[in-house]
Amino acid sequence: MKHLGWILDLYQKPGQMIVWLKKHDGSCVRLTDRWKPTLHVGGEYRDLVRLTCNPAIGRYRFVEKFERAGELKKSLVLEVEVESDAEAARLANRIQKEGKYSRFRLYDIDVPAPQVYLYSKNLFPLALVEVENKGELLSWSLKDSREEIDYELPQLRKIRLEIATRQTRKVQTFSDEIDTLRIKKDDGELQIDSGSEADKILELVDTFREVDPDIVITTGGDSFILPYLARRANENGILDKLILGRDHSPLRVYEVQGHSYFSYGKILYRETAARLLGRLHIDDYNAFISADCGLEGLFEISRTCIIPIQRSSRATIGTNMTSLQLYHAVKKDVLIPWNKNQPEEWKDSEEVVDADRGGLIFGPATGIHDDVGELDFTSLYPTLMRDKNLSGETVNCRCCHVSPLRVPELNYNICSQQKGIVPESLDILLRRRKSYKKLKRESKNEETRSVYDKRQSALKWILVCSFGYLGFKNARFGKIDAHIATCAFSRVVLDRAVALAQAQGFTLVHGIVDSMWLTKPGATDRDYQELSALLESDLQIPLSFEGRYRWIVFLNSKTESQAQVLNRYYGIFQDRTLKVRGIDLRRHDTPPIVNKCQEEMLEILSHADSSEQFKTMIPTALKIVEEYARKLRNSQIPINDLVITRSLSKEPSEYSDKVPQAIAAQLLKNEGGSVHAGQQVSYILTMDSSKRGETQSTAPELADDNTVIDYRRYVDLLISSTANLLLSFGYNKSILALSLDQPSPRFVQPLTCPTAT
């Protein structure tokens, strides 16, 4: 029997792959393909033969594969079938132990089976396919292409699942009974609030079956809603009836916990995914791509990077990008290493100084500048990586020592025989983003423009991270030498661009890696556009003219008032559009009161046409700060506007210095809440007359009529943020504190703040 439809979801069960197809008539069909993943083992032939005698090794065969990207000759390796990803990991550990951790080389161990299935079948999520069911096997015919820009998507039914509990404490816990379940649809809302707790759960199951949603959106579904439902179903003895997916499998996530991990110098926390088999569960709290780019952006990344939608929605940018690289590796017959195995090339001290220099930077003159134009290279680093063939296996490759392709300043050779895995992966991302940006400019339909914008924005996220990931220690096909080579090419590009601009009579105000701020007396937008075209033609790198500022302020360092800061500025374009970078308004840990104050100040300053007008408007802008300080002292600021959110770098009990987020986290734990290292914790700054001088805070959900807000510290935050904006004009923290008559801490009067309605 044949079916035509889109691949909605897929997952592995022992010995088979389950695929859900969304058909044109709105129905979904469950398909089963007899299929097993494989792992590969490299080593001496006699050791591999001996390994096949191990009873843990099931079905196997010898195959020829490239063990490393960039190799010119394939190796004979052992291919072993396994039932599941879990069995692959267990068997790999056993093989490692048997080989005393040195005899065998292991590959294809930790790539999720659904991704491997898609790679091997040349499929991708939401691909339009025709599939024929031939007994236990499926025969696929692709009717779609990842190259397609205006691709057709199925009509997907969406709901939002919300839950209210009968709280016995100030925070929700798994022990609370269910109060109300809400299902929000495009055409209305269903509310389940009658009967016993078991009745409510069973009615929810019936509702899911009747509505049959394709997408279930939650806020906190991974961390609370779905584990909570499973826990309550278990308490009521009906866990086996809690079926919310399309597969007839009960939801079993009530014992699942997330995990803390270290990445790029930070402790982060990731919730364990609560999947709904045959449906798409999207958790707003645990979503990376869709949080910024919506479902359109998520679908674009899932299709392009070949990663199942539910995994893609929760995966980091690096994980999504890696999937695309793994696909190209599989297509090239390159085995995927279990662990990264490309160390940095040896360098002496002089070579390190020459090589490890980063991008080129021309520091700005701090303060305000009139009539400045901004030119940005579009995806500079990814473009260089693609066009210069920069990948872990191509920089300083062993096959092309006399290659004419060299890295400037460093003279590294670049492979001229093979295209690298990283450049091949970047090519489709760069081409698709360029197409979407063009279509967005040309489209007259606002809805269509929005779709193109979300898709290109999602691709931009992947491209922005591609350079950093090239040098990431865990990147499968990256290497620090390729990272260094990319920087070397970028320095040449920016240096050449500045020289060409200066030859055209422009003066450089600031330059950083892939952006330039230039000025020229009397220059118009057309002059900047012509310069942009000249540079693009000469350098063969896409370049865009971002606009011409009426004025732009490059900010001083917060700690050294005379020092330059490279990426902190704000300015107004000719059309009055505001652009800000690096100020409090852009920080995730800035409380709403500071955001609102800065926004209102910048709104006033945005009416200035020049630096002289800007200076005359500063006193008016400062009145905004005075008004917010007055409202704070008079308890007129809603408590929600005082919330600060920061991440925990360790478990709450491990802090020796009681910082506000640790105090709030411990209070939440005392109330039965679950808080771990890497999670974000929200808090408000409070006072305790018995502990004057000590840091105090509480979680917003724990605040009550007895909570005393420390308004002095919030006024300090307002002063600090204002000084960040106006330090170049002589307004430091001391001067601003005097102008606001900020009292000494010992004279602070405890005042409560109203709760937001």
Coordinates of C-alpha atoms in Angstrom, one line a residue, residues 77-532:
V77 CA 36.4 -1.8 9.8
L78 CA 33.9 -4.0 11.6
E79 CA 30.2 -3.0 11.3
V80 CA 28.0 -4.4 14.1
E81 CA 24.2 -4.3 14.2
V82 CA 22.6 -3.2 17.5
E83 CA 19.0 -3.1 18.6
S84 CA 19.0 0.5 19.9
D85 CA 21.1 3.5 20.8
A86 CA 21.3 2.3 24.4
E87 CA 22.7 -1.1 23.3
A88 CA 25.2 0.7 21.1
A89 CA 26.5 2.6 24.1
R90 CA 26.7 -0.5 26.3
L91 CA 28.4 -2.5 23.7
A92 CA 30.9 0.3 22.9
N93 CA 31.9 0.5 26.6
R94 CA 32.4 -3.2 26.7
I95 CA 34.5 -3.2 23.5
Q96 CA 36.6 -0.4 24.9
K97 CA 37.2 -2.3 28.1
E98 CA 38.1 -5.5 26.3
G99 CA 40.6 -3.6 24.1
K100 CA 42.1 -2.0 27.2
Y101 CA 41.0 1.4 25.9
S102 CA 43.7 1.5 23.2
R103 CA 43.2 -1.4 20.8
F104 CA 40.0 -0.4 19.2
R105 CA 38.6 2.8 17.7
L106 CA 34.9 3.3 18.0
Y107 CA 32.6 5.2 15.6
D108 CA 28.9 5.9 15.1
I109 CA 28.1 5.3 18.8
D110 CA 26.2 8.4 19.9
V111 CA 24.3 9.7 16.9
P112 CA 20.6 9.3 17.5
A113 CA 19.1 6.5 15.5
P114 CA 16.3 8.6 13.9
Q115 CA 19.0 10.9 12.5
V116 CA 21.0 8.0 11.1
Y117 CA 17.8 6.6 9.5
L118 CA 17.1 10.0 7.8
Y119 CA 20.7 10.2 6.6
S120 CA 20.7 6.7 5.2
K121 CA 17.4 7.0 3.4
N122 CA 18.0 10.5 2.1
L123 CA 15.0 11.9 4.0
F124 CA 14.4 14.8 6.2
P125 CA 11.7 16.0 8.6
L126 CA 8.6 17.5 7.0
A127 CA 9.7 16.1 3.6
L128 CA 6.9 15.3 1.2
V129 CA 7.3 11.7 0.4
E130 CA 5.6 8.7 -1.2
V131 CA 6.1 5.5 0.8
E132 CA 5.1 2.0 0.0
N133 CA 4.7 -0.5 2.7
K134 CA 6.2 -3.8 1.6
G135 CA 5.6 -6.1 4.6
E136 CA 8.1 -5.3 7.3
L137 CA 10.0 -2.9 5.0
L138 CA 9.3 0.6 3.7
S139 CA 10.2 1.9 0.2
W140 CA 10.7 5.7 0.1
S141 CA 10.3 8.0 -2.8
L142 CA 11.2 11.6 -2.1
K143 CA 8.9 14.2 -3.6
D144 CA 10.6 17.2 -2.0
S145 CA 14.1 18.8 -1.8
R146 CA 16.0 20.5 1.0
E147 CA 17.0 23.0 -1.8
E148 CA 13.4 24.0 -2.2
I149 CA 12.7 27.5 -0.9
D150 CA 9.0 27.9 -1.2
Y151 CA 8.2 24.4 0.1
E152 CA 4.7 23.2 0.9
L153 CA 4.0 22.3 4.5
P154 CA 1.0 20.3 5.8
Q155 CA -1.8 22.0 7.8
L156 CA -0.9 21.2 11.4
R157 CA -3.4 21.3 14.2
K158 CA -2.0 23.2 17.2
I159 CA -3.1 23.3 20.8
R160 CA -1.7 24.8 24.0
L161 CA -1.9 22.8 27.2
E162 CA -2.0 24.6 30.5
I163 CA -2.5 23.4 34.0
A164 CA -3.5 24.9 37.4
T165 CA -2.9 23.0 40.6
R166 CA -4.4 23.2 44.1
Q167 CA -1.2 24.5 45.7
T168 CA -0.6 23.6 49.3
R169 CA 2.6 25.7 49.4
K170 CA 3.8 28.9 47.7
V171 CA 5.3 27.0 44.7
Q172 CA 3.8 24.3 42.6
T173 CA 4.9 20.7 43.5
F174 CA 4.2 17.2 42.2
S175 CA 2.2 16.6 45.4
D176 CA -0.4 19.2 44.5
E177 CA -3.7 17.9 43.1
I178 CA -5.0 19.0 39.7
D179 CA -7.3 21.9 39.8
T180 CA -7.9 22.8 36.1
L181 CA -6.6 21.6 32.8
R182 CA -7.0 24.0 29.8
I183 CA -6.6 23.2 26.1
K184 CA -6.4 26.3 23.9
K185 CA -7.2 25.9 20.2
D186 CA -7.4 28.4 17.4
D187 CA -11.2 28.3 17.6
G188 CA -11.6 28.4 21.4
E189 CA -10.7 26.9 24.7
L190 CA -11.6 23.7 26.5
Q191 CA -11.5 23.6 30.3
I192 CA -11.5 20.4 32.4
D193 CA -12.3 21.3 36.0
S194 CA -15.0 18.9 37.2
G195 CA -14.9 15.4 38.7
S196 CA -12.1 13.6 40.6
E197 CA -8.5 14.0 39.8
A198 CA -8.6 10.7 37.9
D199 CA -11.7 11.8 36.0
K200 CA -9.8 15.0 34.9
I201 CA -6.8 13.0 33.6
L202 CA -9.0 10.6 31.7
E203 CA -11.0 13.4 30.2
L204 CA -7.8 15.0 29.1
V205 CA -6.8 11.7 27.4
D206 CA -10.2 11.6 25.6
T207 CA -9.9 15.2 24.5
F208 CA -6.4 14.6 23.0
R209 CA -7.9 11.6 21.1
E210 CA -10.8 13.7 19.8
V211 CA -9.0 16.9 18.9
D212 CA -6.0 14.8 17.7
P213 CA -3.5 17.7 17.7
D214 CA -0.3 17.5 15.7
I215 CA 1.5 20.1 17.8
V216 CA 1.2 20.5 21.6
I217 CA 2.7 23.7 22.9
T218 CA 3.4 24.1 26.6
T219 CA 5.2 26.5 28.9
G220 CA 7.2 24.2 31.2
G221 CA 6.0 20.9 29.7
D222 CA 9.3 19.2 30.1
S223 CA 10.1 20.3 33.6
F224 CA 6.7 20.2 35.2
I225 CA 3.4 19.8 33.2
L226 CA 3.9 16.4 31.6
P227 CA 6.0 14.9 34.5
Y228 CA 3.3 16.2 36.9
L229 CA 0.5 14.6 34.9
A230 CA 2.4 11.3 34.9
R231 CA 3.0 11.6 38.7
R232 CA -0.7 12.3 39.4
A233 CA -1.8 9.5 37.1
N234 CA 0.5 7.2 39.0
E235 CA -0.9 8.4 42.3
N236 CA -4.4 7.6 41.1
G237 CA -3.5 4.2 39.6
I238 CA -4.2 5.1 36.0
L239 CA -0.7 5.6 34.6
D240 CA -1.3 2.9 32.0
K241 CA -4.2 5.0 30.7
L242 CA -2.3 8.3 30.4
I243 CA -1.9 8.2 26.6
L244 CA -1.3 11.7 25.1
G245 CA 0.7 10.7 22.0
R246 CA -0.6 8.9 19.0
D247 CA 1.3 5.8 19.8
H248 CA -0.5 3.7 22.3
S249 CA 2.2 4.1 24.9
P250 CA 1.5 5.6 28.3
L251 CA 3.4 8.8 29.3
R252 CA 6.2 7.7 31.6
V253 CA 8.3 10.8 32.6
Y254 CA 7.5 11.2 36.2
E255 CA 11.0 10.1 37.3
V256 CA 12.9 12.1 34.7
Q257 CA 15.2 14.9 35.7
G258 CA 17.4 17.2 33.7
H259 CA 21.1 17.7 34.0
S260 CA 23.6 20.5 34.6
Y261 CA 26.6 20.8 32.3
F262 CA 29.5 23.1 31.5
S263 CA 29.8 24.8 28.2
Y264 CA 31.8 27.9 27.0
G265 CA 32.7 28.9 30.6
K266 CA 29.1 28.6 31.9
I267 CA 27.2 26.1 33.9
L268 CA 23.9 25.4 32.1
Y269 CA 20.9 23.2 32.8
R270 CA 18.9 21.2 30.3
E271 CA 15.5 19.6 31.1
T272 CA 15.0 16.1 29.9
A273 CA 12.6 16.1 26.9
A274 CA 9.1 14.9 27.5
R275 CA 8.2 13.5 24.1
L276 CA 4.7 12.8 22.8
L277 CA 5.1 9.9 20.3
G278 CA 3.4 10.8 16.9
R279 CA 2.8 14.4 17.9
L280 CA 5.2 17.3 18.3
H281 CA 5.6 18.6 21.9
I282 CA 7.1 22.1 21.9
D283 CA 8.1 23.5 25.3
D284 CA 8.5 27.3 25.3
Y285 CA 10.8 27.0 28.3
N286 CA 13.1 24.4 26.7
A287 CA 13.1 25.8 23.1
F288 CA 16.1 27.4 21.5
I289 CA 15.1 28.0 17.8
S290 CA 11.3 28.5 18.1
A291 CA 11.6 30.9 21.0
D292 CA 13.2 33.5 18.7
C293 CA 12.1 32.4 15.2
G294 CA 8.7 30.6 15.8
L295 CA 7.6 27.4 14.2
E296 CA 8.6 28.5 10.8
G297 CA 12.2 28.9 11.9
L298 CA 12.1 25.6 13.7
F299 CA 10.7 23.7 10.7
E300 CA 13.4 25.4 8.5
I301 CA 16.2 24.2 10.7
S302 CA 14.8 20.7 11.1
R303 CA 14.5 20.3 7.4
T304 CA 17.8 21.8 6.5
C305 CA 19.9 20.3 9.2
I306 CA 18.1 16.9 9.0
I307 CA 17.2 16.6 12.7
P308 CA 13.8 15.4 14.0
I309 CA 11.5 18.4 15.0
Q310 CA 11.1 17.6 18.7
R311 CA 14.9 17.1 19.1
S312 CA 15.7 20.2 17.0
S313 CA 13.4 22.4 19.2
R314 CA 15.3 21.5 22.3
A315 CA 18.8 21.1 20.8
T316 CA 21.5 23.8 21.0
I317 CA 22.6 25.6 17.9
G318 CA 25.7 23.5 17.9
T319 CA 23.7 20.3 18.0
N320 CA 21.5 21.3 15.0
M321 CA 24.6 22.4 13.0
T322 CA 26.4 19.2 13.9
S323 CA 23.6 17.1 12.4
L324 CA 24.2 18.8 9.1
Q325 CA 27.9 18.0 9.3
L326 CA 27.2 14.3 10.3
Y327 CA 24.9 14.0 7.2
H328 CA 27.7 15.1 4.9
A329 CA 30.1 12.7 6.7
V330 CA 27.8 9.8 6.1
K331 CA 27.4 10.7 2.5
K332 CA 31.2 10.7 2.1
D333 CA 31.5 7.3 3.9
V334 CA 33.4 9.0 6.7
L335 CA 32.8 7.4 10.1
I336 CA 31.7 9.6 12.9
P337 CA 34.1 9.6 15.8
W338 CA 32.8 8.8 19.3
N339 CA 35.1 11.5 20.7
K340 CA 36.9 14.3 18.9
N341 CA 40.2 13.1 17.7
Q342 CA 41.9 16.0 15.9
P343 CA 44.3 17.7 18.3
E344 CA 45.8 21.2 17.6
E345 CA 49.0 21.2 15.6
W346 CA 52.1 21.8 17.7
K347 CA 53.2 25.5 17.8
D348 CA 56.2 27.1 19.5
S349 CA 55.8 30.4 21.4
E350 CA 56.4 32.6 18.4
E351 CA 53.9 30.7 16.3
V352 CA 51.3 30.9 19.0
V353 CA 51.8 34.7 19.1
D354 CA 51.5 35.0 15.3
A355 CA 48.5 32.6 15.0
D356 CA 46.3 33.2 18.0
R357 CA 45.3 36.8 17.3
G358 CA 41.6 36.7 16.6
G359 CA 39.9 39.2 14.3
L360 CA 41.1 42.7 13.4
I361 CA 39.9 45.5 15.6
F362 CA 40.1 49.3 15.3
G363 CA 39.1 50.8 18.6
P364 CA 36.6 53.6 18.6
A365 CA 37.0 57.1 19.9
T366 CA 34.6 57.1 22.8
G367 CA 31.8 59.7 22.9
I368 CA 29.3 60.9 20.3
H369 CA 29.9 61.1 16.6
D370 CA 27.7 62.8 13.9
D371 CA 26.8 61.4 10.5
V372 CA 28.4 58.0 10.6
G373 CA 27.6 55.1 8.2
E374 CA 27.7 51.4 9.1
L375 CA 28.8 48.7 6.7
D376 CA 28.6 45.0 7.8
F377 CA 29.9 42.0 6.1
T378 CA 27.1 39.4 5.7
S379 CA 28.1 36.1 7.4
L380 CA 31.8 36.9 7.0
Y381 CA 33.2 34.0 8.9
P382 CA 30.9 31.3 7.4
T383 CA 31.5 32.7 3.9
L384 CA 35.3 32.5 4.4
M385 CA 35.0 29.0 5.8
R386 CA 33.1 27.9 2.8
D387 CA 35.0 29.8 0.1
K388 CA 38.4 29.1 1.5
N389 CA 37.6 25.5 2.3
L390 CA 38.4 25.8 6.0
S391 CA 37.6 22.6 7.9
G392 CA 39.3 20.5 10.5
E393 CA 40.6 18.1 7.9
T394 CA 41.5 20.6 5.2
V395 CA 43.8 23.1 7.1
N396 CA 47.3 21.7 7.2
C397 CA 46.1 18.5 5.4
R398 CA 48.7 15.8 4.8
C399 CA 48.0 15.4 1.1
C400 CA 48.6 19.0 -0.2
H401 CA 51.8 20.3 1.4
V402 CA 52.6 22.2 -1.8
S403 CA 49.0 23.4 -2.3
P404 CA 48.7 26.9 -3.8
L405 CA 46.0 27.6 -1.3
R406 CA 47.6 29.1 1.8
V407 CA 46.5 30.9 4.9
P408 CA 47.7 34.5 4.9
E409 CA 50.3 35.4 7.5
L410 CA 50.6 31.8 8.7
N411 CA 51.3 30.0 5.5
Y412 CA 49.3 26.9 6.5
N413 CA 48.4 24.8 3.5
I414 CA 44.7 24.2 2.6
C415 CA 43.5 21.0 0.9
S416 CA 43.1 21.4 -2.9
Q417 CA 41.8 17.9 -3.5
Q418 CA 38.7 17.6 -1.3
K419 CA 36.0 19.9 -0.1
G420 CA 35.8 19.9 3.7
I421 CA 32.8 18.7 5.6
V422 CA 32.3 22.1 7.4
P423 CA 32.4 24.1 4.1
E424 CA 30.0 21.7 2.5
S425 CA 27.6 22.0 5.4
L426 CA 27.7 25.8 5.4
D427 CA 27.0 26.1 1.7
I428 CA 23.3 25.2 1.9
L429 CA 22.8 27.5 4.9
L430 CA 24.4 30.5 3.2
R431 CA 22.5 30.0 0.0
R432 CA 19.2 29.5 1.6
R433 CA 19.6 32.6 3.9
K434 CA 20.6 34.7 0.9
S435 CA 17.5 33.6 -1.0
Y436 CA 15.2 34.3 2.0
K437 CA 16.6 37.8 2.5
K438 CA 16.1 38.5 -1.2
L439 CA 12.5 37.2 -1.2
K440 CA 11.7 39.2 2.0
R441 CA 12.8 42.4 0.2
E442 CA 10.8 41.6 -2.9
S443 CA 7.6 40.3 -1.2
K444 CA 4.6 42.7 -0.9
N445 CA 2.7 40.4 1.4
E446 CA 3.4 41.1 5.1
E447 CA 2.6 37.5 6.2
T448 CA 4.9 36.1 3.6
R449 CA 7.6 38.5 4.5
S450 CA 7.3 37.4 8.1
V451 CA 7.7 33.7 7.1
Y452 CA 10.9 34.5 5.1
D453 CA 12.2 36.6 8.0
K454 CA 11.7 33.8 10.5
R455 CA 13.4 31.3 8.3
Q456 CA 16.4 33.5 7.5
S457 CA 16.7 34.4 11.2
A458 CA 16.9 30.8 12.2
L459 CA 19.6 30.1 9.6
K460 CA 21.5 33.2 10.9
W461 CA 21.6 31.6 14.4
I462 CA 23.3 28.5 12.9
L463 CA 25.7 30.6 10.8
V464 CA 26.6 32.9 13.7
C465 CA 27.7 29.9 15.8
S466 CA 29.5 28.1 13.1
F467 CA 32.8 29.9 13.5
G468 CA 33.0 29.5 17.3
Y469 CA 32.0 25.8 16.9
L470 CA 34.9 25.3 14.5
G471 CA 37.3 25.7 17.4
F472 CA 35.1 24.1 20.0
K473 CA 36.9 21.2 21.8
N474 CA 34.0 18.8 21.2
A475 CA 33.3 19.7 17.6
R476 CA 33.4 16.4 15.6
F477 CA 35.0 18.0 12.5
G478 CA 36.5 21.1 13.9
K479 CA 40.1 22.0 14.8
I480 CA 41.6 25.1 16.4
D481 CA 43.9 25.5 13.4
A482 CA 40.9 25.9 11.1
H483 CA 39.5 28.5 13.6
I484 CA 42.8 30.4 13.6
A485 CA 43.0 30.2 9.8
T486 CA 39.5 31.8 9.5
C487 CA 40.6 34.7 11.7
A488 CA 43.7 35.2 9.5
F489 CA 41.6 35.5 6.4
S490 CA 39.2 37.9 8.2
R491 CA 42.0 40.2 9.2
V492 CA 43.1 40.5 5.6
V493 CA 39.5 41.3 4.5
L494 CA 38.8 44.0 7.1
D495 CA 42.3 45.6 6.6
R496 CA 41.7 45.7 2.8
A497 CA 38.2 47.1 3.3
V498 CA 39.4 49.9 5.5
A499 CA 42.2 50.8 3.1
L500 CA 39.8 50.9 0.1
A501 CA 37.3 53.0 2.1
Q502 CA 40.0 55.5 3.1
A503 CA 41.1 55.7 -0.5
Q504 CA 37.6 56.9 -1.3
G505 CA 37.9 59.7 1.2
F506 CA 36.1 58.0 4.2
T507 CA 37.4 58.2 7.7
L508 CA 37.3 55.1 10.0
V509 CA 35.4 55.7 13.2
H510 CA 35.4 52.1 14.4
G511 CA 36.1 48.7 13.0
I512 CA 35.5 45.3 14.6
V513 CA 36.0 42.0 12.9
D514 CA 33.2 42.2 10.3
S515 CA 31.7 45.7 10.8
M516 CA 32.9 49.2 10.0
W517 CA 31.7 52.7 11.0
L518 CA 32.8 55.4 8.6
T519 CA 32.3 59.0 8.1
K520 CA 32.9 61.5 5.2
P521 CA 31.8 65.1 5.1
G522 CA 28.6 65.5 3.0
A523 CA 28.4 61.7 2.2
T524 CA 24.9 60.5 1.3
D525 CA 23.3 57.0 1.5
R526 CA 24.1 56.6 -2.2
D527 CA 27.8 57.2 -1.5
Y528 CA 27.9 54.5 1.2
Q529 CA 26.0 52.1 -1.1
E530 CA 28.5 52.7 -3.9
L531 CA 31.3 52.1 -1.4
S532 CA 29.6 48.9 -0.3

